N, CA and C of each residue as an Amber inpcrd file, in Angstrom:
protein
   288
 202.5240000 188.2150000 141.4320000 201.7440000 189.0310000 142.5270000
 200.6180000 188.5110000 143.3380000 200.6390000 188.9800000 144.4160000
 199.4290000 188.5620000 145.3040000 198.3370000 189.5010000 145.2070000
 197.3660000 188.9200000 144.7120000 196.1150000 190.1510000 144.6990000
 195.1430000 190.1400000 145.4420000 195.5450000 189.4880000 146.7260000
 194.4710000 189.4450000 147.7130000 195.0970000 189.7100000 148.8960000
 194.4870000 190.2620000 150.1680000 195.0840000 190.4900000 151.5260000
 195.2340000 189.4910000 152.1110000 196.0790000 189.4530000 152.9680000
 196.3830000 188.2550000 153.9680000 196.0770000 188.5770000 155.1420000
 195.5600000 187.3390000 155.8440000 195.2700000 187.5080000 157.4650000
 195.5790000 188.5620000 158.2350000 196.9960000 188.7110000 158.1540000
 197.8650000 189.6310000 158.8420000 197.4810000 191.0680000 158.5090000
 197.5770000 190.9240000 156.8940000 196.8040000 192.4960000 156.5770000
 195.4820000 192.7730000 157.1200000 194.5510000 192.1690000 156.8840000
 193.2120000 192.3730000 157.7520000 193.4090000 192.6120000 158.9800000
 194.2270000 191.9880000 159.6850000 194.4880000 192.1460000 161.2290000
 194.7690000 193.7470000 161.2980000 195.8720000 194.2730000 160.4110000
 196.3510000 195.4520000 160.5650000 195.0040000 196.6170000 160.1970000
 194.5700000 196.2200000 159.3650000 193.3430000 196.7880000 159.0880000
 192.3490000 197.0230000 160.2810000 192.0830000 195.9410000 160.8460000
 191.2720000 196.1510000 162.0430000 191.9420000 196.8990000 163.4210000
 193.2710000 196.8760000 163.3240000 193.5830000 197.6930000 164.3970000
 193.6060000 199.1510000 164.1260000 193.8420000 199.4400000 162.8750000
 193.8910000 200.9520000 162.4240000 192.2880000 201.3400000 162.2090000
 191.1240000 200.4710000 162.1560000 189.7660000 200.6920000 162.1380000
 189.3410000 201.9730000 163.2110000 189.7410000 202.1650000 164.6060000
 189.2640000 202.8680000 165.3030000 189.8320000 204.5990000 164.7390000
 190.9140000 204.5140000 164.1350000 191.2650000 205.7030000 163.3060000
 190.0220000 206.3770000 162.3860000 189.2040000 205.7780000 162.0130000
 187.9710000 206.4550000 161.2110000 187.2870000 206.9820000 162.3280000
 187.2500000 206.9420000 163.7190000 186.4930000 207.3700000 164.5750000
 187.3400000 208.8910000 165.0850000 188.2250000 209.2320000 164.4290000
 189.1620000 210.1490000 164.7470000 188.2550000 211.6210000 164.8330000
 187.4430000 211.6880000 164.1520000 186.3000000 213.1990000 164.0010000
 185.7220000 212.9600000 165.2320000 185.3320000 212.0200000 166.0240000
 184.7280000 211.6540000 166.9530000 185.0400000 212.5090000 167.9680000
 186.6190000 212.4970000 168.1250000 187.1300000 213.4130000 169.1430000
 186.5640000 214.8290000 169.1850000 186.1330000 215.6330000 168.1420000
 185.5570000 216.7630000 168.1060000 184.5560000 216.7980000 169.1270000
 183.8930000 215.5470000 169.2230000 182.6150000 215.5150000 170.0410000
 182.8610000 215.0970000 171.2100000 183.9420000 214.3170000 171.5930000
 184.1000000 213.7450000 172.7960000 184.5790000 214.6010000 173.8330000
 185.5810000 215.5360000 173.0330000 186.4260000 216.6870000 174.0620000
 185.6080000 217.2650000 174.9650000 184.4990000 218.0420000 174.2550000
 183.5710000 218.8630000 175.0660000 182.9400000 217.6740000 176.1300000
 182.5520000 216.7960000 175.8120000 181.6050000 215.8230000 176.8640000
 182.9300000 215.3780000 178.1940000 184.0660000 215.0960000 177.6430000
 184.6500000 214.9700000 178.6770000 185.0790000 215.9090000 179.9090000
 184.7680000 217.2080000 179.8670000 184.7620000 218.0540000 180.4220000
 183.5910000 218.0280000 181.5450000 182.5890000 217.4290000 181.0850000
 181.1330000 217.2180000 182.0750000 181.2140000 215.9420000 182.9850000
 182.3250000 215.2220000 182.8800000 182.5580000 213.9850000 183.7120000
 183.0920000 214.3930000 184.8410000 183.7530000 215.5380000 185.1420000
 184.3890000 216.1120000 186.3510000 186.1260000 216.0310000 186.5260000
 186.5530000 216.0880000 185.6200000 188.1390000 215.6440000 185.7410000
 188.7300000 216.9510000 185.9740000 189.8300000 216.8820000 186.5120000
 190.4800000 218.0880000 186.9380000 191.0550000 218.8860000 185.4490000
 191.8520000 219.7840000 185.4880000 192.2710000 220.1170000 184.4620000
 193.4200000 219.5440000 183.7650000 194.4310000 218.9180000 184.5720000
 195.4680000 218.3980000 184.1220000 194.8900000 217.0940000 183.2620000
 193.9620000 215.9020000 183.8800000 193.3820000 215.1200000 183.2860000
 192.6160000 215.0530000 182.0390000 192.0400000 216.2010000 182.1570000
 191.3200000 216.7050000 180.8030000 191.9300000 216.9640000 179.5980000
 193.1260000 217.6520000 180.0840000 193.9010000 217.9210000 179.0190000
 194.7550000 216.6580000 178.4420000 195.0210000 215.9270000 179.1900000
 195.7760000 214.6140000 179.0240000 194.7280000 213.6230000 177.9520000
 193.6580000 213.5640000 178.3860000 192.4260000 212.7000000 177.5300000
 192.3930000 213.2050000 176.4210000 192.2780000 214.7280000 176.2020000
 191.8590000 215.5150000 175.1740000 193.0650000 215.3460000 174.0200000
 194.4060000 215.3190000 174.6750000 195.5500000 215.2050000 173.9290000
 195.7180000 213.8340000 173.0370000 195.2720000 212.8360000 174.0620000
 195.3810000 211.4320000 173.5870000 194.1970000 211.1650000 172.4910000
 193.0320000 211.9710000 172.4980000 192.0020000 211.5640000 171.7400000
 192.5210000 212.0640000 170.2930000 193.4140000 213.0950000 170.1980000
 193.8460000 213.6490000 168.9090000 194.9120000 213.0460000 168.5930000
 195.6180000 212.4120000 169.5260000 196.9890000 211.9320000 168.5640000
 197.0770000 210.4290000 168.4640000 195.9970000 209.5590000 168.8530000
 195.8900000 208.2190000 169.1110000 195.7970000 207.8240000 167.6150000
 195.4620000 208.1610000 166.4300000 195.6170000 207.7930000 164.8520000
 197.0290000 208.0950000 164.7670000 197.8790000 208.7940000 164.8100000
 199.1500000 208.6720000 164.6120000 199.9090000 207.7360000 165.2360000
 199.6940000 207.5170000 166.3310000 200.3960000 206.0490000 167.0390000
 199.7500000 205.0290000 166.4180000 198.7110000 204.7780000 166.0500000
 198.0860000 203.5390000 165.5540000 198.8230000 203.3610000 164.2960000
 198.6000000 204.2440000 163.3470000 199.5720000 204.1870000 162.1650000
 200.7900000 203.9280000 162.2510000 201.7480000 204.4490000 163.2660000
 202.8870000 204.0500000 163.2100000 203.1810000 202.7850000 163.8220000
 202.3640000 202.3020000 164.5640000 202.3770000 200.8630000 165.3280000
 202.2310000 199.9090000 163.8800000 201.0930000 200.3000000 163.3320000
 200.8340000 199.2850000 161.9750000 201.9070000 199.2250000 161.1170000
 202.5150000 200.6220000 160.7960000 203.5910000 200.4250000 159.9820000
 204.7190000 199.5630000 160.2000000 205.1780000 199.8830000 161.7280000
 206.2380000 199.1180000 162.3040000 205.9680000 197.1760000 162.3590000
 204.8030000 197.1000000 162.6200000 204.2770000 195.6650000 162.5540000
 204.3330000 195.2850000 161.2140000 203.8530000 196.0400000 160.2910000
 203.7650000 195.7050000 158.7760000 205.6320000 195.2560000 158.4190000
 206.3720000 196.1960000 158.5540000 207.8450000 195.9040000 158.1650000
 208.2640000 194.8180000 158.9410000 208.0290000 194.5750000 160.3530000
 208.6500000 193.6260000 161.2580000 208.1830000 192.3370000 160.6240000
 206.8300000 192.3120000 159.9170000 205.9940000 190.9590000 159.5840000
 207.0590000 190.2680000 158.7580000 207.7570000 190.5110000 157.9000000
 208.7350000 189.8600000 156.8910000 209.8520000 189.2580000 157.6530000
 210.1160000 189.5760000 158.7760000 211.4250000 189.0870000 159.5630000
 210.9080000 188.0600000 160.5180000 209.9990000 188.5390000 161.4340000
 209.9670000 187.5020000 162.7200000 208.1290000 187.3690000 162.6190000
 207.6990000 186.2920000 161.9990000 206.1500000 186.1930000 161.9830000
 205.5110000 185.8510000 163.2330000 206.0150000 185.1710000 164.2050000
 204.9820000 184.9320000 165.2740000 205.3980000 185.9080000 166.5750000
 206.4690000 186.4930000 166.3440000 206.7960000 187.7160000 167.5740000
 205.8760000 188.7190000 167.0780000 205.6200000 189.1080000 165.9550000
 205.0230000 190.3430000 165.3070000 203.4400000 189.7070000 165.5400000
 202.8810000 188.6480000 165.2380000 201.6930000 188.3970000 165.8160000
 201.1550000 188.8170000 167.4430000 202.1170000 188.1590000 168.0200000
 202.2080000 188.5710000 169.6650000 201.7630000 190.0740000 169.5030000
 202.8860000 190.9050000 168.8630000 202.5700000 192.3110000 169.1760000
 201.4470000 192.9080000 168.8440000 201.0680000 192.4110000 167.6560000
 199.6480000 192.8080000 167.1810000 198.4580000 192.6630000 168.5480000
 198.4470000 191.3590000 168.6110000 197.5960000 191.2120000 169.9060000
 197.5730000 192.2670000 170.8220000 198.8480000 192.3580000 171.2390000
 198.8360000 193.1880000 172.5230000 198.4790000 194.8200000 172.0880000
 198.8940000 195.2850000 170.8470000 198.5690000 196.3380000 170.3010000
 196.8860000 196.4420000 170.1640000 196.0530000 195.2900000 169.9320000
 194.8230000 195.1600000 169.8020000 194.0610000 195.5030000 171.2200000
 194.6350000 195.0170000 172.0600000 194.0930000 195.0470000 173.5290000
 194.2290000 196.4370000 173.8880000 195.7600000 197.0350000 173.6380000
 195.9090000 198.5220000 174.3400000 194.7740000 199.4840000 173.5150000
 194.2990000 199.3190000 172.3690000 193.7430000 199.9920000 171.5400000
 192.5870000 200.1130000 171.7370000 191.8660000 198.8620000 171.9480000
 190.4890000 198.5470000 172.0620000 190.0810000 198.9400000 173.3650000
 190.9700000 198.6220000 174.3570000 190.9870000 198.8670000 175.8060000
 190.7630000 200.4020000 176.0700000 191.7070000 201.1780000 175.3870000
 191.6760000 202.4200000 175.5820000 190.3110000 203.1300000 175.2740000
 190.0750000 202.6520000 174.0230000 188.6790000 203.2410000 173.6650000
 187.6170000 202.6580000 174.5860000 187.2480000 201.5320000 175.1190000
 186.3460000 200.8510000 176.1150000 186.4100000 201.6800000 177.0300000
 187.2810000 202.1740000 177.7340000 187.7780000 203.1920000 178.9990000
 187.2860000 204.5970000 178.5080000 187.1480000 205.0360000 177.4460000
 187.1940000 206.1610000 177.0890000 185.2480000 206.2390000 177.0650000
 184.6560000 205.3130000 176.2440000 183.2720000 205.0480000 176.2200000
 182.6450000 204.9060000 177.7780000 183.3660000 204.3940000 178.4000000
 182.6550000 204.0840000 179.8770000 183.0550000 205.5340000 180.7660000
 183.5810000 206.3780000 180.3130000 183.4430000 207.6070000 180.8900000
 182.3950000 208.5470000 180.6750000 181.8420000 208.2580000 179.4290000
 180.8780000 209.3190000 178.9430000 179.4190000 208.6620000 179.2320000
């Protein structure tokens, strides 16, 4: 039995790390109303702040299950997931 994490497992941990910031959505949601968005965009951003942890966990679950079958393709999708997840957070923090 393997007693240590693989590099891929650590990469999945890094992908799910922004989920630790989920309580920050409590603070960011009211701050977004000061940015000047319309009601629709404010609702979309607020909902996305509350839903993203579930999406990241689901993507990490799918990548973990797929890693056993197709190693190279999964690493590509893990990279794409990183870019999207951290790009999203960069966008949110640039608004504030």
